[in-house]
PDB file of C-alpha atoms in Angstrom:
ATOM      1  CA  UNK A   1     191.907 -17.787 199.699  1.00  0.00           C
ATOM      2  CA  UNK A   2     189.915 -20.822 200.860  1.00  0.00           C
ATOM      3  CA  UNK A   3     186.763 -18.692 201.020  1.00  0.00           C
ATOM      4  CA  UNK A   4     187.344 -17.267 197.545  1.00  0.00           C
ATOM      5  CA  UNK A   5     187.941 -20.720 196.108  1.00  0.00           C
ATOM      6  CA  UNK A   6     184.764 -22.174 197.573  1.00  0.00           C
ATOM      7  CA  UNK A   7     182.679 -19.075 196.809  1.00  0.00           C
ATOM      8  CA  UNK A   8     183.531 -18.975 193.112  1.00  0.00           C
ATOM      9  CA  UNK A   9     183.047 -22.697 192.611  1.00  0.00           C
ATOM     10  CA  UNK A  10     183.832 -24.028 189.151  1.00  0.00           C
ATOM     11  CA  UNK A  11     184.811 -20.585 187.870  1.00  0.00           C
ATOM     12  CA  UNK A  12     187.801 -20.620 190.234  1.00  0.00           C
ATOM     13  CA  UNK A  13     189.711 -22.935 187.901  1.00  0.00           C
ATOM     14  CA  UNK A  14     190.140 -19.993 185.510  1.00  0.00           C
ATOM     15  CA  UNK A  15     191.334 -17.588 188.212  1.00  0.00           C
ATOM     16  CA  UNK A  16     194.906 -17.615 189.478  1.00  0.00           C
ATOM     17  CA  UNK A  17     196.840 -16.227 192.425  1.00  0.00           C
ATOM     18  CA  UNK A  18     200.081 -15.061 190.826  1.00  0.00           C
ATOM     19  CA  UNK A  19     203.392 -13.681 192.046  1.00  0.00           C
ATOM     20  CA  UNK A  20     204.115 -12.389 195.519  1.00  0.00           C
ATOM     21  CA  UNK A  21     201.761 -14.610 197.515  1.00  0.00           C
ATOM     22  CA  UNK A  22     203.210 -17.796 195.987  1.00  0.00           C
ATOM     23  CA  UNK A  23     206.776 -16.505 196.273  1.00  0.00           C
ATOM     24  CA  UNK A  24     206.390 -15.566 199.929  1.00  0.00           C
ATOM     25  CA  UNK A  25     204.644 -18.834 200.778  1.00  0.00           C
ATOM     26  CA  UNK A  26     207.635 -20.736 199.394  1.00  0.00           C
ATOM     27  CA  UNK A  27     210.017 -18.448 201.301  1.00  0.00           C
ATOM     28  CA  UNK A  28     207.995 -18.836 204.509  1.00  0.00           C
ATOM     29  CA  UNK A  29     207.591 -15.045 204.534  1.00  0.00           C
ATOM     30  CA  UNK A  30     204.418 -13.101 205.408  1.00  0.00           C
ATOM     31  CA  UNK A  31     201.853 -12.868 202.610  1.00  0.00           C
ATOM     32  CA  UNK A  32     200.633  -9.275 202.429  1.00  0.00           C
ATOM     33  CA  UNK A  33     199.055  -8.978 198.987  1.00  0.00           C
ATOM     34  CA  UNK A  34     197.009 -11.451 196.993  1.00  0.00           C
ATOM     35  CA  UNK A  35     196.980 -10.627 193.293  1.00  0.00           C
ATOM     36  CA  UNK A  36     194.392 -12.543 191.299  1.00  0.00           C
ATOM     37  CA  UNK A  37     194.606 -12.885 187.534  1.00  0.00           C
ATOM     38  CA  UNK A  38     191.512 -13.846 185.566  1.00  0.00           C
ATOM     39  CA  UNK A  39     191.905 -15.983 182.462  1.00  0.00           C
ATOM     40  CA  UNK A  40     189.100 -14.089 180.753  1.00  0.00           C
ATOM     41  CA  UNK A  41     189.616 -15.888 177.432  1.00  0.00           C
ATOM     42  CA  UNK A  42     188.782 -19.315 178.879  1.00  0.00           C
ATOM     43  CA  UNK A  43     186.368 -18.109 181.560  1.00  0.00           C
ATOM     44  CA  UNK A  44     184.382 -16.008 179.120  1.00  0.00           C
ATOM     45  CA  UNK A  45     184.078 -13.313 181.798  1.00  0.00           C
ATOM     46  CA  UNK A  46     186.483 -10.543 182.789  1.00  0.00           C
ATOM     47  CA  UNK A  47     187.972  -9.411 186.097  1.00  0.00           C
ATOM     48  CA  UNK A  48     185.277  -6.783 186.604  1.00  0.00           C
ATOM     49  CA  UNK A  49     182.567  -9.448 186.412  1.00  0.00           C
ATOM     50  CA  UNK A  50     184.446 -11.695 188.875  1.00  0.00           C
ATOM     51  CA  UNK A  51     184.972  -8.755 191.249  1.00  0.00           C
ATOM     52  CA  UNK A  52     181.246  -8.083 191.285  1.00  0.00           C
ATOM     53  CA  UNK A  53     180.499 -11.743 192.019  1.00  0.00           C
ATOM     54  CA  UNK A  54     182.889 -11.647 194.981  1.00  0.00           C
ATOM     55  CA  UNK A  55     181.541  -8.329 196.288  1.00  0.00           C
ATOM     56  CA  UNK A  56     177.957  -9.622 196.273  1.00  0.00           C
ATOM     57  CA  UNK A  57     178.933 -12.581 198.436  1.00  0.00           C
ATOM     58  CA  UNK A  58     180.988 -10.718 201.042  1.00  0.00           C
ATOM     59  CA  UNK A  59     178.700 -10.282 204.074  1.00  0.00           C
ATOM     60  CA  UNK A  60     179.530  -6.627 204.709  1.00  0.00           C
ATOM     61  CA  UNK A  61     179.694  -3.293 202.892  1.00  0.00           C
ATOM     62  CA  UNK A  62     181.836  -3.322 199.743  1.00  0.00           C
ATOM     63  CA  UNK A  63     182.530  -1.072 196.768  1.00  0.00           C
ATOM     64  CA  UNK A  64     184.037  -1.675 193.336  1.00  0.00           C
ATOM     65  CA  UNK A  65     186.751   0.488 191.768  1.00  0.00           C
ATOM     66  CA  UNK A  66     187.640   0.035 188.129  1.00  0.00           C
ATOM     67  CA  UNK A  67     188.447  -1.427 185.823  1.00  0.00           C
ATOM     68  CA  UNK A  68     191.279   0.995 185.171  1.00  0.00           C
ATOM     69  CA  UNK A  69     193.298   1.354 181.971  1.00  0.00           C
ATOM     70  CA  UNK A  70     195.394  -1.685 182.948  1.00  0.00           C
ATOM     71  CA  UNK A  71     192.247  -3.832 183.378  1.00  0.00           C
ATOM     72  CA  UNK A  72     192.572  -3.873 187.178  1.00  0.00           C
ATOM     73  CA  UNK A  73     189.398  -3.993 189.264  1.00  0.00           C
ATOM     74  CA  UNK A  74     189.433  -3.576 193.049  1.00  0.00           C
ATOM     75  CA  UNK A  75     186.991  -4.848 195.642  1.00  0.00           C
ATOM     76  CA  UNK A  76     187.101  -2.509 198.659  1.00  0.00           C
ATOM     77  CA  UNK A  77     185.875  -4.069 201.904  1.00  0.00           C
ATOM     78  CA  UNK A  78     184.296  -1.218 203.847  1.00  0.00           C
ATOM     79  CA  UNK A  79     182.874  -2.926 206.905  1.00  0.00           C
ATOM     80  CA  UNK A  80     183.748  -5.535 209.529  1.00  0.00           C
ATOM     81  CA  UNK A  81     184.164  -9.054 208.176  1.00  0.00           C
ATOM     82  CA  UNK A  82     185.845 -11.659 210.361  1.00  0.00           C
ATOM     83  CA  UNK A  83     187.147 -14.661 208.456  1.00  0.00           C
ATOM     84  CA  UNK A  84     189.489 -17.260 209.947  1.00  0.00           C
ATOM     85  CA  UNK A  85     190.187 -14.906 212.841  1.00  0.00           C
ATOM     86  CA  UNK A  86     191.149 -11.949 210.634  1.00  0.00           C
ATOM     87  CA  UNK A  87     189.106  -8.765 210.224  1.00  0.00           C
ATOM     88  CA  UNK A  88     189.123  -7.797 206.547  1.00  0.00           C
ATOM     89  CA  UNK A  89     187.644  -4.352 207.165  1.00  0.00           C
ATOM     90  CA  UNK A  90     189.669  -1.904 205.045  1.00  0.00           C
ATOM     91  CA  UNK A  91     191.281  -4.611 202.915  1.00  0.00           C
ATOM     92  CA  UNK A  92     191.339  -4.460 199.110  1.00  0.00           C
ATOM     93  CA  UNK A  93     191.138  -7.419 196.720  1.00  0.00           C
ATOM     94  CA  UNK A  94     192.842  -6.821 193.368  1.00  0.00           C
ATOM     95  CA  UNK A  95     191.722  -8.659 190.255  1.00  0.00           C
ATOM     96  CA  UNK A  96     193.172  -8.165 186.795  1.00  0.00           C
ATOM     97  CA  UNK A  97     192.630  -9.771 183.421  1.00  0.00           C
ATOM     98  CA  UNK A  98     195.507 -11.742 181.930  1.00  0.00           C
ATOM     99  CA  UNK A  99     196.921  -9.144 179.567  1.00  0.00           C
ATOM    100  CA  UNK A 100     199.503  -8.310 176.983  1.00  0.00           C
ATOM    101  CA  UNK A 101     200.998  -4.847 176.981  1.00  0.00           C
ATOM    102  CA  UNK A 102     202.097  -2.301 174.404  1.00  0.00           C
ATOM    103  CA  UNK A 103     204.625   0.411 175.227  1.00  0.00           C
ATOM    104  CA  UNK A 104     205.219   3.697 173.436  1.00  0.00           C
ATOM    105  CA  UNK A 105     208.423   4.203 171.457  1.00  0.00           C
ATOM    106  CA  UNK A 106     210.186   7.258 170.106  1.00  0.00           C
ATOM    107  CA  UNK A 107     209.466   7.312 166.334  1.00  0.00           C
ATOM    108  CA  UNK A 108     212.984   8.555 165.581  1.00  0.00           C
ATOM    109  CA  UNK A 109     215.125   6.377 167.829  1.00  0.00           C
ATOM    110  CA  UNK A 110     212.831   3.408 168.356  1.00  0.00           C
ATOM    111  CA  UNK A 111     213.608   3.519 172.079  1.00  0.00           C
ATOM    112  CA  UNK A 112     210.881   3.126 174.676  1.00  0.00           C
ATOM    113  CA  UNK A 113     209.426   6.211 176.327  1.00  0.00           C
ATOM    114  CA  UNK A 114     207.598   6.333 179.655  1.00  0.00           C
ATOM    115  CA  UNK A 115     207.490   3.257 181.860  1.00  0.00           C
ATOM    116  CA  UNK A 116     203.880   2.085 181.721  1.00  0.00           C
ATOM    117  CA  UNK A 117     201.997   0.430 178.884  1.00  0.00           C
ATOM    118  CA  UNK A 118     199.893   2.666 176.657  1.00  0.00           C
ATOM    119  CA  UNK A 119     197.546  -0.160 175.733  1.00  0.00           C
ATOM    120  CA  UNK A 120     196.634  -3.562 177.153  1.00  0.00           C
ATOM    121  CA  UNK A 121     194.449  -6.320 175.785  1.00  0.00           C
ATOM    122  CA  UNK A 122     193.294  -9.769 176.960  1.00  0.00           C
ATOM    123  CA  UNK A 123     195.654 -12.655 176.391  1.00  0.00           C
ATOM    124  CA  UNK A 124     196.544 -16.155 177.590  1.00  0.00           C
ATOM    125  CA  UNK A 125     198.051 -16.924 180.972  1.00  0.00           C
ATOM    126  CA  UNK A 126     201.244 -18.055 179.221  1.00  0.00           C
ATOM    127  CA  UNK A 127     201.730 -14.641 177.604  1.00  0.00           C
ATOM    128  CA  UNK A 128     200.713 -12.831 180.780  1.00  0.00           C
ATOM    129  CA  UNK A 129     203.370 -14.463 182.972  1.00  0.00           C
ATOM    130  CA  UNK A 130     205.962 -14.090 180.218  1.00  0.00           C
ATOM    131  CA  UNK A 131     205.830 -10.293 180.504  1.00  0.00           C
ATOM    132  CA  UNK A 132     206.760 -10.292 184.216  1.00  0.00           C
ATOM    133  CA  UNK A 133     210.153  -9.190 185.485  1.00  0.00           C
ATOM    134  CA  UNK A 134     211.462 -12.293 187.284  1.00  0.00           C
ATOM    135  CA  UNK A 135     210.643 -15.970 186.908  1.00  0.00           C
ATOM    136  CA  UNK A 136     209.814 -16.430 190.590  1.00  0.00           C
ATOM    137  CA  UNK A 137     207.028 -13.858 190.156  1.00  0.00           C
ATOM    138  CA  UNK A 138     205.417 -15.977 187.428  1.00  0.00           C
ATOM    139  CA  UNK A 139     204.581 -18.797 189.844  1.00  0.00           C
ATOM    140  CA  UNK A 140     200.880 -19.250 190.498  1.00  0.00           C
ATOM    141  CA  UNK A 141     198.152 -21.239 192.165  1.00  0.00           C
ATOM    142  CA  UNK A 142     194.861 -22.070 190.491  1.00  0.00           C
ATOM    143  CA  UNK A 143     192.261 -20.587 192.834  1.00  0.00           C
ATOM    144  CA  UNK A 144     190.184 -23.766 192.673  1.00  0.00           C
ATOM    145  CA  UNK A 145     193.166 -25.692 194.120  1.00  0.00           C
ATOM    146  CA  UNK A 146     193.210 -23.485 197.224  1.00  0.00           C
ATOM    147  CA  UNK A 147     189.977 -24.807 198.732  1.00  0.00           C
ATOM    148  CA  UNK A 148     192.009 -26.787 201.278  1.00  0.00           C
ATOM    149  CA  UNK A 149     194.786 -24.216 201.710  1.00  0.00           C
ATOM    150  CA  UNK A 150     198.001 -23.317 199.875  1.00  0.00           C
ATOM    151  CA  UNK A 151     199.975 -26.207 201.320  1.00  0.00           C
ATOM    152  CA  UNK A 152     197.694 -28.587 199.384  1.00  0.00           C
ATOM    153  CA  UNK A 153     197.719 -26.594 196.125  1.00  0.00           C
ATOM    154  CA  UNK A 154     199.915 -27.287 193.101  1.00  0.00           C
ATOM    155  CA  UNK A 155     202.344 -24.501 192.204  1.00  0.00           C
ATOM    156  CA  UNK A 156     202.073 -23.906 188.467  1.00  0.00           C
ATOM    157  CA  UNK A 157     205.386 -22.964 186.847  1.00  0.00           C
ATOM    158  CA  UNK A 158     204.687 -22.068 183.217  1.00  0.00           C
ATOM    159  CA  UNK A 159     208.269 -20.952 182.533  1.00  0.00           C
ATOM    160  CA  UNK A 160     209.663 -24.244 183.810  1.00  0.00           C
ATOM    161  CA  UNK A 161     212.349 -22.482 185.839  1.00  0.00           C
ATOM    162  CA  UNK A 162     210.519 -20.265 188.348  1.00  0.00           C
ATOM    163  CA  UNK A 163     210.624 -22.786 191.205  1.00  0.00           C
ATOM    164  CA  UNK A 164     214.292 -23.582 190.547  1.00  0.00           C
ATOM    165  CA  UNK A 165     215.264 -19.899 190.446  1.00  0.00           C
ATOM    166  CA  UNK A 166     213.340 -19.265 193.646  1.00  0.00           C
ATOM    167  CA  UNK A 167     215.051 -22.167 195.400  1.00  0.00           C
ATOM    168  CA  UNK A 168     218.418 -20.841 194.178  1.00  0.00           C
ATOM    169  CA  UNK A 169     217.411 -17.288 195.199  1.00  0.00           C
ATOM    170  CA  UNK A 170     218.285 -15.942 191.749  1.00  0.00           C
ATOM    171  CA  UNK A 171     216.686 -13.055 189.876  1.00  0.00           C
ATOM    172  CA  UNK A 172     216.298 -14.405 186.347  1.00  0.00           C
ATOM    173  CA  UNK A 173     213.965 -12.966 183.732  1.00  0.00           C
ATOM    174  CA  UNK A 174     211.329 -14.956 181.799  1.00  0.00           C
ATOM    175  CA  UNK A 175     212.303 -13.113 178.599  1.00  0.00           C
ATOM    176  CA  UNK A 176     215.353 -11.177 177.377  1.00  0.00           C
ATOM    177  CA  UNK A 177     216.606  -9.179 180.372  1.00  0.00           C
ATOM    178  CA  UNK A 178     217.454  -6.084 178.323  1.00  0.00           C
ATOM    179  CA  UNK A 179     213.871  -6.008 177.054  1.00  0.00           C
ATOM    180  CA  UNK A 180     212.488  -6.490 180.577  1.00  0.00           C
ATOM    181  CA  UNK A 181     214.318  -3.427 181.920  1.00  0.00           C
ATOM    182  CA  UNK A 182     213.959  -1.333 178.766  1.00  0.00           C
ATOM    183  CA  UNK A 183     210.167  -1.715 178.788  1.00  0.00           C
ATOM    184  CA  UNK A 184     209.859  -0.638 182.420  1.00  0.00           C
ATOM    185  CA  UNK A 185     213.003   0.760 184.082  1.00  0.00           C
ATOM    186  CA  UNK A 186     211.290   0.784 187.486  1.00  0.00           C
ATOM    187  CA  UNK A 187     211.972  -2.965 187.468  1.00  0.00           C
ATOM    188  CA  UNK A 188     215.608  -2.079 188.137  1.00  0.00           C
ATOM    189  CA  UNK A 189     214.475  -0.605 191.439  1.00  0.00           C
ATOM    190  CA  UNK A 190     212.854  -3.928 192.229  1.00  0.00           C
ATOM    191  CA  UNK A 191     216.295  -5.547 191.975  1.00  0.00           C
ATOM    192  CA  UNK A 192     217.279  -3.488 194.998  1.00  0.00           C
ATOM    193  CA  UNK A 193     214.102  -4.496 196.834  1.00  0.00           C
ATOM    194  CA  UNK A 194     214.532  -8.221 196.255  1.00  0.00           C
ATOM    195  CA  UNK A 195     218.261  -8.188 196.988  1.00  0.00           C
ATOM    196  CA  UNK A 196     217.886  -6.230 200.202  1.00  0.00           C
ATOM    197  CA  UNK A 197     214.608  -7.614 201.563  1.00  0.00           C
ATOM    198  CA  UNK A 198     214.954 -11.281 200.611  1.00  0.00           C
ATOM    199  CA  UNK A 199     218.617 -11.820 199.756  1.00  0.00           C
ATOM    200  CA  UNK A 200     218.154 -12.681 196.076  1.00  0.00           C
ATOM    201  CA  UNK A 201     221.271 -12.782 193.909  1.00  0.00           C
ATOM    202  CA  UNK A 202     221.670 -11.291 190.443  1.00  0.00           C
ATOM    203  CA  UNK A 203     223.168 -13.540 187.720  1.00  0.00           C
ATOM    204  CA  UNK A 204     225.894 -11.876 185.609  1.00  0.00           C
ATOM    205  CA  UNK A 205     223.798 -11.573 182.444  1.00  0.00           C
ATOM    206  CA  UNK A 206     220.868  -9.962 184.270  1.00  0.00           C
ATOM    207  CA  UNK A 207     223.252  -7.660 186.137  1.00  0.00           C
ATOM    208  CA  UNK A 208     224.822  -6.560 182.849  1.00  0.00           C
ATOM    209  CA  UNK A 209     221.394  -5.900 181.327  1.00  0.00           C
ATOM    210  CA  UNK A 210     220.346  -3.799 184.346  1.00  0.00           C
ATOM    211  CA  UNK A 211     223.477  -1.692 183.975  1.00  0.00           C
ATOM    212  CA  UNK A 212     222.912  -1.209 180.258  1.00  0.00           C
ATOM    213  CA  UNK A 213     219.311  -0.133 180.780  1.00  0.00           C
ATOM    214  CA  UNK A 214     219.930   2.059 183.859  1.00  0.00           C
ATOM    215  CA  UNK A 215     219.772   5.102 181.555  1.00  0.00           C
ATOM    216  CA  UNK A 216     216.034   4.527 181.367  1.00  0.00           C
ATOM    217  CA  UNK A 217     215.591   5.309 185.067  1.00  0.00           C
ATOM    218  CA  UNK A 218     215.198   8.961 184.125  1.00  0.00           C
ATOM    219  CA  UNK A 219     211.796   7.997 182.666  1.00  0.00           C
ATOM    220  CA  UNK A 220     210.275   6.930 185.975  1.00  0.00           C
ATOM    221  CA  UNK A 221     208.226   9.354 188.145  1.00  0.00           C
ATOM    222  CA  UNK A 222     210.181  11.602 190.486  1.00  0.00           C
ATOM    223  CA  UNK A 223     208.444  10.159 193.562  1.00  0.00           C
ATOM    224  CA  UNK A 224     210.270   6.883 192.950  1.00  0.00           C
ATOM    225  CA  UNK A 225     213.612   8.583 193.530  1.00  0.00           C
ATOM    226  CA  UNK A 226     212.908   9.148 197.215  1.00  0.00           C
ATOM    227  CA  UNK A 227     212.120   5.482 197.781  1.00  0.00           C
ATOM    228  CA  UNK A 228     215.227   4.160 196.056  1.00  0.00           C
ATOM    229  CA  UNK A 229     217.396   6.821 197.687  1.00  0.00           C
ATOM    230  CA  UNK A 230     216.280   5.734 201.155  1.00  0.00           C
ATOM    231  CA  UNK A 231     217.018   2.094 200.310  1.00  0.00           C
ATOM    232  CA  UNK A 232     220.373   2.965 198.791  1.00  0.00           C
ATOM    233  CA  UNK A 233     221.595   4.965 201.783  1.00  0.00           C
ATOM    234  CA  UNK A 234     220.423   2.284 204.193  1.00  0.00           C
ATOM    235  CA  UNK A 235     222.277  -0.359 202.214  1.00  0.00           C
ATOM    236  CA  UNK A 236     225.414   1.746 202.057  1.00  0.00           C
ATOM    237  CA  UNK A 237     225.263   2.364 205.795  1.00  0.00           C
ATOM    238  CA  UNK A 238     225.147  -1.390 206.353  1.00  0.00           C
ATOM    239  CA  UNK A 239     228.069  -1.941 203.947  1.00  0.00           C
ATOM    240  CA  UNK A 240     225.824  -4.058 201.732  1.00  0.00           C
ATOM    241  CA  UNK A 241     227.110  -4.747 198.196  1.00  0.00           C
ATOM    242  CA  UNK A 242     224.340  -2.819 196.494  1.00  0.00           C
ATOM    243  CA  UNK A 243     223.907   0.931 196.236  1.00  0.00           C
ATOM    244  CA  UNK A 244     222.928   3.631 193.794  1.00  0.00           C
ATOM    245  CA  UNK A 245     224.853   6.692 192.644  1.00  0.00           C
ATOM    246  CA  UNK A 246     222.769   9.835 192.328  1.00  0.00           C
ATOM    247  CA  UNK A 247     223.331  12.916 190.220  1.00  0.00           C
ATOM    248  CA  UNK A 248     221.284  16.010 189.451  1.00  0.00           C
ATOM    249  CA  UNK A 249     220.030  17.853 186.436  1.00  0.00           C
ATOM    250  CA  UNK A 250     218.685  21.302 185.640  1.00  0.00           C
ATOM    251  CA  UNK A 251     216.482  22.617 188.412  1.00  0.00           C
ATOM    252  CA  UNK A 252     218.040  20.337 190.985  1.00  0.00           C
ATOM    253  CA  UNK A 253     215.669  17.451 190.312  1.00  0.00           C
ATOM    254  CA  UNK A 254     217.396  14.251 191.450  1.00  0.00           C
ATOM    255  CA  UNK A 255     218.096  11.528 188.958  1.00  0.00           C
ATOM    256  CA  UNK A 256     219.743   8.137 189.172  1.00  0.00           C
ATOM    257  CA  UNK A 257     222.750   8.145 186.913  1.00  0.00           C
ATOM    258  CA  UNK A 258     224.140   4.727 187.591  1.00  0.00           C
ATOM    259  CA  UNK A 259     223.160   1.498 189.299  1.00  0.00           C
ATOM    260  CA  UNK A 260     225.992  -0.425 190.902  1.00  0.00           C
ATOM    261  CA  UNK A 261     225.325  -4.094 191.582  1.00  0.00           C
ATOM    262  CA  UNK A 262     228.772  -5.469 192.313  1.00  0.00           C
ATOM    263  CA  UNK A 263     229.074  -8.787 194.183  1.00  0.00           C
ATOM    264  CA  UNK A 264     225.438  -9.744 193.699  1.00  0.00           C
ATOM    265  CA  UNK A 265     226.288 -12.579 191.324  1.00  0.00           C
TER     266      UNK A 265
END
């Protein structure tokens, strides 16, 4: 992150490291992924342009993938590159434009269909973080502040409660929790991840919303069932207070019929 900050110079003040890296730094947990969000409105350039600037300056073979339909551009590092004692060969840098999302709805019922946005468009950083699932994943560093390392960088908390919720280890949503889970039911699976992996607790109102919106889990891809099933059985085996109940439908395709989150509050 120091290299990226110094390489991009003044442009780095409009590029942010958002979500998991900041969360894990505060939790003193390993940082595996660095997600960079480009404030394309204020920078006047998009994530694809920034990705190309980075790729040109990396002293080894690189390739660009994207942007995709979610405005994500990837810089693939295809050769040896030792930086601060780490070989980045094979690593991928993800950059995305700050975006707002539009989801498809059933014209008759008005309910959401699918689990991914059908359209995205550039927006402000405030609107971008507001669409995320939990407040602790809205925390961010300005890339320009990382020139001397993350311990010297200000953590920007646009919701005003992300740091507090992280310190309290609570999964609170930056917008209405029912809307968060209705838009993308796969976020309910992330409750299991954060509860099991990090020990986050679920406040009663968020727990109730997750239960109400669990019906939407049938909209997520079938491959997600295997992942949540493995987590659920592992949790049950360890007598943890979180597990999922599975059913089946025509053809034997597994489906999650109910999410139980007792004792997480």
